[in-house]
mmCIF file of C-alpha atoms and ligand atoms in Angstrom:
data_model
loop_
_atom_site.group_PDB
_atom_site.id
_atom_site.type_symbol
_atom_site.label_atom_id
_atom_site.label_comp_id
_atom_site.label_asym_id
_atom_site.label_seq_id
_atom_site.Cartn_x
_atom_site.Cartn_y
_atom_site.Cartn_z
ATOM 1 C CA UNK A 1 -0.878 11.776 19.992
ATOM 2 C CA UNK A 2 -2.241 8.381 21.625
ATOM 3 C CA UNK A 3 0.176 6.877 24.395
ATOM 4 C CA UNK A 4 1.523 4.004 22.268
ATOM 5 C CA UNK A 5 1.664 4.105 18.946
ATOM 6 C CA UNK A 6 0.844 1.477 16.556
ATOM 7 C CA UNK A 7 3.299 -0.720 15.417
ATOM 8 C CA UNK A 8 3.211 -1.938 11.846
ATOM 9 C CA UNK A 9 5.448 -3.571 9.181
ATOM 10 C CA UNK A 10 4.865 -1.532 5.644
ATOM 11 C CA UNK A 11 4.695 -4.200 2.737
ATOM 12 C CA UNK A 12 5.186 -2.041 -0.545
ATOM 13 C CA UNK A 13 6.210 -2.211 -4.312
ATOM 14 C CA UNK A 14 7.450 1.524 -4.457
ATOM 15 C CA UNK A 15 6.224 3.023 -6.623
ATOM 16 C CA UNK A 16 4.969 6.586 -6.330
ATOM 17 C CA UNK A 17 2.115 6.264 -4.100
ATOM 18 C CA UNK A 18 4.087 3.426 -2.154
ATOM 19 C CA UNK A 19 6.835 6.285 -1.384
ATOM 20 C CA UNK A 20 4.011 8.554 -0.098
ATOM 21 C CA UNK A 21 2.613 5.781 1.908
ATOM 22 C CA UNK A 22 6.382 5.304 3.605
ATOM 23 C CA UNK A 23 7.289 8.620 4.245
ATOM 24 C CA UNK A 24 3.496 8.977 6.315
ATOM 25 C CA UNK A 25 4.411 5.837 8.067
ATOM 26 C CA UNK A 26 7.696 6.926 8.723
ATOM 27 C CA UNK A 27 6.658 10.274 10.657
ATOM 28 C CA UNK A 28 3.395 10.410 11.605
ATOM 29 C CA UNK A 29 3.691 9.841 15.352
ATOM 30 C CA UNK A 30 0.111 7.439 15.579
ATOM 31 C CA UNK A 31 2.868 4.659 13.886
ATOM 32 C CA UNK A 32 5.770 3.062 14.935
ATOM 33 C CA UNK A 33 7.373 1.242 11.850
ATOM 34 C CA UNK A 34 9.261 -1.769 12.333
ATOM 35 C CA UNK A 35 10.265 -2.272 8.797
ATOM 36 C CA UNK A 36 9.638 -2.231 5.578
ATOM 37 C CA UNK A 37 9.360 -4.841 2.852
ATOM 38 C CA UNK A 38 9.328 -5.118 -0.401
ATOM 39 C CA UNK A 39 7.738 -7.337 -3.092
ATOM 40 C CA UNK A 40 7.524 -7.388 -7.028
ATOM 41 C CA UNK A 41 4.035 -5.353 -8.346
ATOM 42 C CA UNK A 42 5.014 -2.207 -9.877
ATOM 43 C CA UNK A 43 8.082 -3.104 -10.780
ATOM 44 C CA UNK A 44 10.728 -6.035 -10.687
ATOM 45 C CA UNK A 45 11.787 -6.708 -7.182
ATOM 46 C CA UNK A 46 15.271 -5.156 -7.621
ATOM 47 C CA UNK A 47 14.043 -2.264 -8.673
ATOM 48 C CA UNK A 48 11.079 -1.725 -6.074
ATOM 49 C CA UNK A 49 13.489 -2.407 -3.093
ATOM 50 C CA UNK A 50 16.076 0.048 -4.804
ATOM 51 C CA UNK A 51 13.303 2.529 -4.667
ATOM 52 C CA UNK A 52 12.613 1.913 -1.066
ATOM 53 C CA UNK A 53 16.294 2.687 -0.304
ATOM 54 C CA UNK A 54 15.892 5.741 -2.533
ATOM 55 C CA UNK A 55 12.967 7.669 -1.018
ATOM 56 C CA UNK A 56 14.421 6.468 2.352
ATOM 57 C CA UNK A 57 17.890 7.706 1.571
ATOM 58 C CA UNK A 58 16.556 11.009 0.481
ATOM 59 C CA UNK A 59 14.110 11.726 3.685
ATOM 60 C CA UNK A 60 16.792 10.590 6.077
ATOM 61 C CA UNK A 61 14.994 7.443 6.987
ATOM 62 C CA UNK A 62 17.736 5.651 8.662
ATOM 63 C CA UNK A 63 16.499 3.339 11.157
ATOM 64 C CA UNK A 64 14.183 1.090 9.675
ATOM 65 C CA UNK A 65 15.311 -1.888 8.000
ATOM 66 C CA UNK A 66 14.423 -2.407 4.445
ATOM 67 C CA UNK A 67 14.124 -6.373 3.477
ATOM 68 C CA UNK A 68 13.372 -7.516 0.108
ATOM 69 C CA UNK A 69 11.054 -10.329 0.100
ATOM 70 C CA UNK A 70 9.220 -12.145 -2.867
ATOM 71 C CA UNK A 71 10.164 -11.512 -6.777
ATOM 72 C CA UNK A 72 6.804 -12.594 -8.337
ATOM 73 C CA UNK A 73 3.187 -13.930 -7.089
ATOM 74 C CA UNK A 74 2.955 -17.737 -5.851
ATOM 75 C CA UNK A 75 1.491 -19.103 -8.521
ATOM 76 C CA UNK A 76 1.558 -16.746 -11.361
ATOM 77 C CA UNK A 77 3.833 -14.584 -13.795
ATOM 78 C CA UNK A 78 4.735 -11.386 -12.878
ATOM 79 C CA UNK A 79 2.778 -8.047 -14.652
ATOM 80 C CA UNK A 80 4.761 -5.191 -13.747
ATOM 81 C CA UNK A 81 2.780 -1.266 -14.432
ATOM 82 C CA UNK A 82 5.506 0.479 -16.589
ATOM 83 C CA UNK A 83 2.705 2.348 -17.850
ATOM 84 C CA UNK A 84 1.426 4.420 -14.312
ATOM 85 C CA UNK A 85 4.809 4.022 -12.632
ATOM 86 C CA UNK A 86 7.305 4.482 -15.746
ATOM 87 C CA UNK A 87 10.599 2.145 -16.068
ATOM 88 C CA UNK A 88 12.022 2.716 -12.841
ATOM 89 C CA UNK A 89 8.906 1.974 -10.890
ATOM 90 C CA UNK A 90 8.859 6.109 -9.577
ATOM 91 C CA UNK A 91 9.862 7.840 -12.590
ATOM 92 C CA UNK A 92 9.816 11.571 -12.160
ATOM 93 C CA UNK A 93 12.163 12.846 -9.901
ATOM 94 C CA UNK A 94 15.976 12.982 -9.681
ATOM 95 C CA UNK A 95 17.207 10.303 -7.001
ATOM 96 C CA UNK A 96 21.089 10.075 -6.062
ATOM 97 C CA UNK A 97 23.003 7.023 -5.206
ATOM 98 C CA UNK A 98 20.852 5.490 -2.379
ATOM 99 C CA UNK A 99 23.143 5.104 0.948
ATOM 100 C CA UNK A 100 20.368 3.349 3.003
ATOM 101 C CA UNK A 101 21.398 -0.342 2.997
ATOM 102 C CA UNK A 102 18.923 -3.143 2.224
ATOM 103 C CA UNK A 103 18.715 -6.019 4.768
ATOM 104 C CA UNK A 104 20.418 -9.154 4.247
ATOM 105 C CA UNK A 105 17.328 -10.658 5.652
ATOM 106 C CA UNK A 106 14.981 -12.220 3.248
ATOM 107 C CA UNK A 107 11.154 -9.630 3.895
ATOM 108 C CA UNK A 108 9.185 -13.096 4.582
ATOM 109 C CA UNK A 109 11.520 -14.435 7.451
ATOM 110 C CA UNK A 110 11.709 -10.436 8.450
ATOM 111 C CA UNK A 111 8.023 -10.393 8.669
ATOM 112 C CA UNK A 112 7.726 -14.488 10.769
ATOM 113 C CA UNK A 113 10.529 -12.718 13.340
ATOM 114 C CA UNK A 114 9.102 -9.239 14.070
ATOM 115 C CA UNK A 115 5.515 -10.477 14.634
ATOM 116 C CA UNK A 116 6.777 -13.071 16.989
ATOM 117 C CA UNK A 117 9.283 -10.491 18.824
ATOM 118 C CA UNK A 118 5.874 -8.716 19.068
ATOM 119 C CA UNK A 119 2.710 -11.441 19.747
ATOM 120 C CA UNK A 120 -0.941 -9.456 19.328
ATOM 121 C CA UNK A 121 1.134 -5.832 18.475
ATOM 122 C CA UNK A 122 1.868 -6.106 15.082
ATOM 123 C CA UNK A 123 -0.188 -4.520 12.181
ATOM 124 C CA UNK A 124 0.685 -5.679 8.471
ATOM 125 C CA UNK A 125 -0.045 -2.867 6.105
ATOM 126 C CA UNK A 126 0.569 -4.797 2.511
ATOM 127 C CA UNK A 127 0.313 -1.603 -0.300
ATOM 128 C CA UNK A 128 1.063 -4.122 -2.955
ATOM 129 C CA UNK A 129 0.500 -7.425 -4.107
ATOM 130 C CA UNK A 130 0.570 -9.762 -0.912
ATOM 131 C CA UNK A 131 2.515 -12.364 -2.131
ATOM 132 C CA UNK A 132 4.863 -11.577 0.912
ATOM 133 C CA UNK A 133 2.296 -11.751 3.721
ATOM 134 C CA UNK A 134 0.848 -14.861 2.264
ATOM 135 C CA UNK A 135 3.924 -16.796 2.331
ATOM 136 C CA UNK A 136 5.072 -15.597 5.968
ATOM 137 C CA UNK A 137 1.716 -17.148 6.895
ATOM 138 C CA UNK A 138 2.013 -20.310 4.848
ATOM 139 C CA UNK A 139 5.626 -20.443 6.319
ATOM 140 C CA UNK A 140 4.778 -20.103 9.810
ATOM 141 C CA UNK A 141 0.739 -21.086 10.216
ATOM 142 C CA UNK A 142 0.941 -20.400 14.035
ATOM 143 C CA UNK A 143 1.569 -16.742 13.270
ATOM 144 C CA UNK A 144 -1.965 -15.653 12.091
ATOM 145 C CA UNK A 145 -2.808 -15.727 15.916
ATOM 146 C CA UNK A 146 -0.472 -13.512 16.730
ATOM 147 C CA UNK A 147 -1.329 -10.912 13.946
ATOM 148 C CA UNK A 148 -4.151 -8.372 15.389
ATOM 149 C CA UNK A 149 -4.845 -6.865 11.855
ATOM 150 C CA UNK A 150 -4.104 -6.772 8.613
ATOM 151 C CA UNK A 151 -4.668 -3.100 6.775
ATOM 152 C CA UNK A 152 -4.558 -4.008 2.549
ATOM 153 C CA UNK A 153 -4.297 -1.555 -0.101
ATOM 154 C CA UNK A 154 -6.333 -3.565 -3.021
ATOM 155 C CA UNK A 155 -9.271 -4.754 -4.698
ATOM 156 C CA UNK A 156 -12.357 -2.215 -4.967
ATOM 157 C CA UNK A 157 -15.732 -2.585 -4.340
ATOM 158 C CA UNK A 158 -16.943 -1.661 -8.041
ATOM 159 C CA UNK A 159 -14.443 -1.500 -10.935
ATOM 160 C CA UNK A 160 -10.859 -2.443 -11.540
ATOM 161 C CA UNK A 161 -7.952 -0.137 -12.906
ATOM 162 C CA UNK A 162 -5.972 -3.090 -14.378
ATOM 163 C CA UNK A 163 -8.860 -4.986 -15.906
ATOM 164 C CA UNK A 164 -12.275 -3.770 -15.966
ATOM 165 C CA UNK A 165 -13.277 -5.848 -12.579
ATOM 166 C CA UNK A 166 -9.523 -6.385 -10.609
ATOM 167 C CA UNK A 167 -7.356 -3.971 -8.989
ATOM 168 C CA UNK A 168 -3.728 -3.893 -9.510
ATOM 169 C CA UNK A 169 -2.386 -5.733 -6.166
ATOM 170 C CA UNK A 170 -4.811 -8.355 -5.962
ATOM 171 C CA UNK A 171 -4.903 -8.808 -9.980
ATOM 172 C CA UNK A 172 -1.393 -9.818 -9.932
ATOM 173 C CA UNK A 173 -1.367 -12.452 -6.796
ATOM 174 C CA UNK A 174 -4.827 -12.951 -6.212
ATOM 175 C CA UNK A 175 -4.006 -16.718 -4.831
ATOM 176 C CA UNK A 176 -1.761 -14.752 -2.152
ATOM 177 C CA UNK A 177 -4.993 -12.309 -1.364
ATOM 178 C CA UNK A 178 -7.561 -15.272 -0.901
ATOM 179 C CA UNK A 179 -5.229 -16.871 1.263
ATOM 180 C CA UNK A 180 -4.882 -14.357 3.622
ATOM 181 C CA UNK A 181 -8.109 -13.609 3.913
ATOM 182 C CA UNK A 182 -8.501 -17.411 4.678
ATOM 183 C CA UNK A 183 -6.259 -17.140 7.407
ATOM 184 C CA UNK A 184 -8.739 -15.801 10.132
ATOM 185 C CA UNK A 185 -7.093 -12.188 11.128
ATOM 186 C CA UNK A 186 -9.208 -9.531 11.099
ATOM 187 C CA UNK A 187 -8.900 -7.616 7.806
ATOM 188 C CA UNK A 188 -9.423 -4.103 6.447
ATOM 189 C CA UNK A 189 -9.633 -3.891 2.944
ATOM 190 C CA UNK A 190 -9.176 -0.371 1.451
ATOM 191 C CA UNK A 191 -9.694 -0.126 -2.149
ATOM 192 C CA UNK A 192 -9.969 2.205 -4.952
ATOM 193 C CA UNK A 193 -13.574 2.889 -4.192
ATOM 194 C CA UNK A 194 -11.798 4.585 -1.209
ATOM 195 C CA UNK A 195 -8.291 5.582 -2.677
ATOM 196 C CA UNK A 196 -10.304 7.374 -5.403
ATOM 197 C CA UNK A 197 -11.237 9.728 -2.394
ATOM 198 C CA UNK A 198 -7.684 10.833 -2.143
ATOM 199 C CA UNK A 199 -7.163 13.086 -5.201
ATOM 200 C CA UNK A 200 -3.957 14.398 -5.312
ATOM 201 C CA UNK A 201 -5.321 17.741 -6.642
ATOM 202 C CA UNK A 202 -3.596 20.789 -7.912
ATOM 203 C CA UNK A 203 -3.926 22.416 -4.811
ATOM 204 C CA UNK A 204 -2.606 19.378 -2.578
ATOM 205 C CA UNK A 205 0.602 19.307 -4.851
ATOM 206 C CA UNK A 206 1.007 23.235 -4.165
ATOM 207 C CA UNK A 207 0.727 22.849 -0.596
ATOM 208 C CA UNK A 208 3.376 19.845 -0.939
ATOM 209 C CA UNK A 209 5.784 21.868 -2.960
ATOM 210 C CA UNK A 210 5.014 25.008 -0.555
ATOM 211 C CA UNK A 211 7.136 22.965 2.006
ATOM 212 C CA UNK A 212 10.165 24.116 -0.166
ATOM 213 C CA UNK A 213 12.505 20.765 0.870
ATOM 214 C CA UNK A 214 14.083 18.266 -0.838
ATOM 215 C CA UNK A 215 11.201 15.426 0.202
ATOM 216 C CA UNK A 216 8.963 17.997 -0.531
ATOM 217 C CA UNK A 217 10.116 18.554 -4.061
ATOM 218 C CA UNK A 218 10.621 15.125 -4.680
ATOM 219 C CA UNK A 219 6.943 14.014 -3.614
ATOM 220 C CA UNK A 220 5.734 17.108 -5.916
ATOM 221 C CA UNK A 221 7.843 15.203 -8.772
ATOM 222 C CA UNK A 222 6.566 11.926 -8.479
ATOM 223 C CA UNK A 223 2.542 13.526 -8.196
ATOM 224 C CA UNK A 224 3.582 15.256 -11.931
ATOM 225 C CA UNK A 225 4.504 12.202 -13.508
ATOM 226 C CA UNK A 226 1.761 10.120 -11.852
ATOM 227 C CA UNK A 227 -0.656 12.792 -12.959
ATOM 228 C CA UNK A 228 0.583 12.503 -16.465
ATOM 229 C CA UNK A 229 0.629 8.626 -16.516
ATOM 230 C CA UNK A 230 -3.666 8.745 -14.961
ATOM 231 C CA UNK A 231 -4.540 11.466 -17.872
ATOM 232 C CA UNK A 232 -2.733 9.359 -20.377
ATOM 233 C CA UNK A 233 -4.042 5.942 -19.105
ATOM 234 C CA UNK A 234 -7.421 6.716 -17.795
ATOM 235 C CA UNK A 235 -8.365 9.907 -18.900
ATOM 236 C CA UNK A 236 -8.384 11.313 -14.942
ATOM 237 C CA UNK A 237 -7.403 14.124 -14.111
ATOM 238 C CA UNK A 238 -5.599 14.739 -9.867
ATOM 239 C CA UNK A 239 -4.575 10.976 -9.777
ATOM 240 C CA UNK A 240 -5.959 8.909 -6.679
ATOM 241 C CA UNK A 241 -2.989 8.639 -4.094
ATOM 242 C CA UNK A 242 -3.486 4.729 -3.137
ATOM 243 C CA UNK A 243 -1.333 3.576 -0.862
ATOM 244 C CA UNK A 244 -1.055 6.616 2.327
ATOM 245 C CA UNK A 245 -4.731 5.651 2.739
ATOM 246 C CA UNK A 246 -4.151 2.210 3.888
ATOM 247 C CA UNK A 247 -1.495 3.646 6.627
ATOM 248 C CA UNK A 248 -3.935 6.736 7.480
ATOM 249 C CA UNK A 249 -6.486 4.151 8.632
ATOM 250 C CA UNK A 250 -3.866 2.631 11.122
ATOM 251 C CA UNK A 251 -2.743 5.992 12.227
ATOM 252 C CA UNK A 252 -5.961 7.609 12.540
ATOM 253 C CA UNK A 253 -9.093 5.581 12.372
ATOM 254 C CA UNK A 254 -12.253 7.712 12.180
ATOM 255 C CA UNK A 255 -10.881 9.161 9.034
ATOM 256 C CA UNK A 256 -11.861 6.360 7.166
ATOM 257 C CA UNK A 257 -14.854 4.917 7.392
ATOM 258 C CA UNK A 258 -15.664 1.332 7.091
ATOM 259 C CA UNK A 259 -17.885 -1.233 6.886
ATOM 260 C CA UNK A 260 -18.776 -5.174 7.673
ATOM 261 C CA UNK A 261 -18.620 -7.405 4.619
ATOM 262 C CA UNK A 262 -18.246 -10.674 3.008
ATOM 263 C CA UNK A 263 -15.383 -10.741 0.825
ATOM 264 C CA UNK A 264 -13.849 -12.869 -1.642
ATOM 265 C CA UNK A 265 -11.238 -12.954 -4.310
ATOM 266 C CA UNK A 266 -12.105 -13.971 -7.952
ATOM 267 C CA UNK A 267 -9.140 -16.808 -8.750
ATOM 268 C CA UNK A 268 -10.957 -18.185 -11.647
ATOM 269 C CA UNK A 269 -13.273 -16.083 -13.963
ATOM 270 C CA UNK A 270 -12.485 -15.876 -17.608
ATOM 271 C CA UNK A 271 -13.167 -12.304 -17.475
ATOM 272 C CA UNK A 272 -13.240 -11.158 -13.502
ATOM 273 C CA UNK A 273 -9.636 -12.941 -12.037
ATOM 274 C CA UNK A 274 -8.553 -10.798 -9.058
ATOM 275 C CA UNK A 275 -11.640 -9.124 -8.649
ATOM 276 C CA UNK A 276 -13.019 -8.837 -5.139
ATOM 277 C CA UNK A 277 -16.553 -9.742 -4.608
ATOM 278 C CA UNK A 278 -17.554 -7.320 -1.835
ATOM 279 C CA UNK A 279 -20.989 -8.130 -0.602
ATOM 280 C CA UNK A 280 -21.813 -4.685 0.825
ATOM 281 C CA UNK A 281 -25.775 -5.563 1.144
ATOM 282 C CA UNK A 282 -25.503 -9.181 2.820
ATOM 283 C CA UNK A 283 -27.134 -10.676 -0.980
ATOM 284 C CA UNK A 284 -24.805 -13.788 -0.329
ATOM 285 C CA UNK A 285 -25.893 -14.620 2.871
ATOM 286 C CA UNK A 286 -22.759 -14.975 4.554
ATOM 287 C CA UNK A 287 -21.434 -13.885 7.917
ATOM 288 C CA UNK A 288 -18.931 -10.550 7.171
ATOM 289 C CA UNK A 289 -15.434 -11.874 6.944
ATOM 290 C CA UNK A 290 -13.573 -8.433 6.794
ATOM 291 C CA UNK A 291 -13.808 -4.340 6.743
ATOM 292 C CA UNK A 292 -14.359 -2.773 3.674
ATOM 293 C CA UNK A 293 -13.291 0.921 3.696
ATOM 294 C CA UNK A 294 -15.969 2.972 2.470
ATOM 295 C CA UNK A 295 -15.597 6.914 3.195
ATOM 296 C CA UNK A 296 -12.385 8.746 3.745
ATOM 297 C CA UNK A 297 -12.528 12.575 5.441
ATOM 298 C CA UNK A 298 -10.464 14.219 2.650
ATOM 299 C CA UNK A 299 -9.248 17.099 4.158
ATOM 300 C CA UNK A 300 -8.239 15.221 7.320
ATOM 301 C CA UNK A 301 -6.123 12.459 4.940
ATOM 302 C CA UNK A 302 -4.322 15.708 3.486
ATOM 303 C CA UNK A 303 -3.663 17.122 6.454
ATOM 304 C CA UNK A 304 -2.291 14.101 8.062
ATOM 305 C CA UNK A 305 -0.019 13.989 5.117
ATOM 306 C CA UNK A 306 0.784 16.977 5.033
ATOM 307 C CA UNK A 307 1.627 17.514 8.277
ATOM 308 C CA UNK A 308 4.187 14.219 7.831
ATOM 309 C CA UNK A 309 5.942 15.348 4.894
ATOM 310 C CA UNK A 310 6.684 18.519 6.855
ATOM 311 C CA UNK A 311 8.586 16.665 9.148
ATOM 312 C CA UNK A 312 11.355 15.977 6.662
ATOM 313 C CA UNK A 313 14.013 18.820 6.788
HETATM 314 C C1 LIG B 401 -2.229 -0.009 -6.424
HETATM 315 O O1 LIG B 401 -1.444 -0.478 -7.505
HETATM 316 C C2 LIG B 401 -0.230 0.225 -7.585
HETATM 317 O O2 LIG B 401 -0.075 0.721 -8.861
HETATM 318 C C3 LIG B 401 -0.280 1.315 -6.553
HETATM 319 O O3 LIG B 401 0.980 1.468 -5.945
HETATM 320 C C4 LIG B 401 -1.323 0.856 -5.573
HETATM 321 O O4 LIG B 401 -0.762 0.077 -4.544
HETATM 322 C C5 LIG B 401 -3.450 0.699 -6.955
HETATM 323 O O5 LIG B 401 -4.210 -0.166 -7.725
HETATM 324 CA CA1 LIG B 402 1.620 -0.058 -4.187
#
C-alpha cells in the first residue's frame, strides 16, 4: 500500500459499471475519495444521483458526500442509454430505500471547493459525460493549475458503441470533453479500446458472487442484466466493465498501459460528432496533448476488484 494515497473526486452517471467503479474507489486503499458527483449520461440526473445513494447505501459507504451536479451537456440535449442500463439507470438488482443523503451542495461548486482545499492533490476521475468538470473549470479558470490530472472514462481509439465512431460519454457532451482537454492538465484518456480489456466473464461474475454478501450479490445482479443488455445490443458476449478501469489506473498505474498522443474531439462531423481523433502514430504532426490508455493487465484489474468488493461485509 503506498504511504499516501491518492486523492480523487469520482464524477459518475451510475449506472452499472459506474457502481463498480465507486465501490473500487471506495475501498481500494491506493485511493482516498473525497466525493462523488453525479451528472446526467445514463440516465436523468435524479435518477443517476439516486443510484449513487443506492449502491452507497447498500455497501455502507457513509462518509463520502454525494453532490449532484449538471442535468444535461452544455450545449446539447440530453441522450440517456435505457437500452444498456434499463429504466432505472442499474436495472437488475433489488435496491431498498437509500438512507445515504445527497449533498445540498451543487457537484460543480463541490468539485471548485475540494480542489482548492487541496492545490496540486486532487485527481478528477469523470466515468461519464464531463459536462461537470467542464463547467467547474469554466466557473473557476484559475483551478486547472491546481488540478494534477485528470483520469476520463470515454472516447476510444477505433470505434464507437453509441454511433459507429463516438463513445457514449463524450458523444453526449463532446463540447464539455474538448474543453477540458483545452484546459492544459495533464490527461489520461481510457477508452473502450481499453475497457474492452475488462470482460466481465463468466468466471469473474462467479468469483464475485463466491463472496456470498449483499454487495457481492448485488454487483453479480447488475453484471446479469448488463450482460443481457451487450448480447441484445451488440451481439457481445462478457460485457466490457468501463468505468473501474479509469479508477484502477489511479490506484495502480502499471496495470494499464499508456501512451503519448494527440487528441481531439470531433464537435462537428455529419457522421463522426464525439468521436476522438487519437493520433497514435504522430500522422498529424502535433506535439502529444494527453495519455491514451492502451493495454490493461487483466488479471491484475480483476484482482484489484476483487479484492475491493471483498471488503464490503
Ligand atoms: C460509458 O458509457 C456508459 O454507458 C458507461 O457507464 C461508461 O461510462 C461506456 O461507453
Ligand atoms: Ca459511466
Amino acid at each position: 500500500m503506498p504511504a499516501m494515497p491518492r486523492k480523487i473526486i469520482l464524477d459518475c452517471d451510475p449506472g452499472h459499471d459506474d457502481a463498480v467503479a465507486i465501490l473500487l474507489a471506495a475501498a481500494t486503499p491506493e485511493i482516498e475519495l473525497l466525493a462523488i458527483t453525479t451528472v446526467a449520461g445514463n440516465q436523468t440526473l435524479e435518477k443517476t444521483t439516486l443510484n449513487a445513494r443506492r449502491i452507497c447505501t447498500l455497501a455502507g459507504i457513509t462518509d463520502v458526500p454525494i453532490a449532484a451536479g449538471a442535468a444535461g451537456p452544455l450545449v446539447r440535449d440530453l441522450r440517456v442509454a435505457p437500452d444498456i442500463h434499463g429504466e432505472s439507470g442499474m436495472d437488475g438488482p433489488t435496491f431498498g430505500e437509500p438512507t445515504v443523503p445527497v449533498s445540498d451542495r451543487h457537484a460543480v461548486d463541490l468539485i471548485v471547493e475540494l480542489v482548492r482545499a487541496h492545490p496540486g492533490e486532487v485527481t478528477l476521475v469523470p466515468v461519464g459525460p464531463l459536462t461537470n468538470v467542464a463547467a467547474a473549470l469554466q466557473r473557476d479558470p484559475g483551478l486547472a493549475a491546481l488540478i494534477p490530472e485528470i483520469v476520463f472514462m470515454g472516447g476510444s481509439t477505433g470505434r464507437g458503441n453509441t454511433t459507429p465512431l463516438a463513445e457514449f460519454n463524450v458523444h453526449d457532451d463532446p463540447e464539455a470533453a474538448q474543453l477540458v482537454l483545452d484546459a492544459g492538465i495533464p490527461v489520461t484518456m481510457v477508452g473502450l479500446n481499453l475497457t474492452h480489456q475488462a470482460r466481465a466473464t463468466e468466471a469473474v461474475v462467479e468469483r464475485i458472487a463466491a463472496l456470498g454478501t449483499p454487495v457481492g450479490d448485488a454487483v453479480r445482479d447488475l453484471m446479469t442484466f448488463f450482460a443481457a443488455m451487450y448480447e441484445q445490443v451488440f451481439g457481445l458476449t462478457d460485457p466490457p466493465v468501463h468505468d473501474p478501469c479509469a479508477v484502477a489506473r489511479v490506484a495502480r498505474p502499471e496495470l494499464v498501459r499508456c501512451e503519448d498522443v494527440f487528441l481531439a474531439v470531433e464537435t462537428e462531423g455529419r457522421w463522426t460528432s464525439g468521436a476522438t481523433v487519437v493520433d497514435l502514430h504522430g500522422v498529424l504532426g502535433h506535439a502529444p496533448n494527453a495519455k491514451v490508455a492502451t493495454e490493461l493487465d487483466v488479471d491484475g484489474f480483476w484482482e484489484l476488484v476483487v479484492d475491493a468488493l471483498a471488503t464490503y461485509r
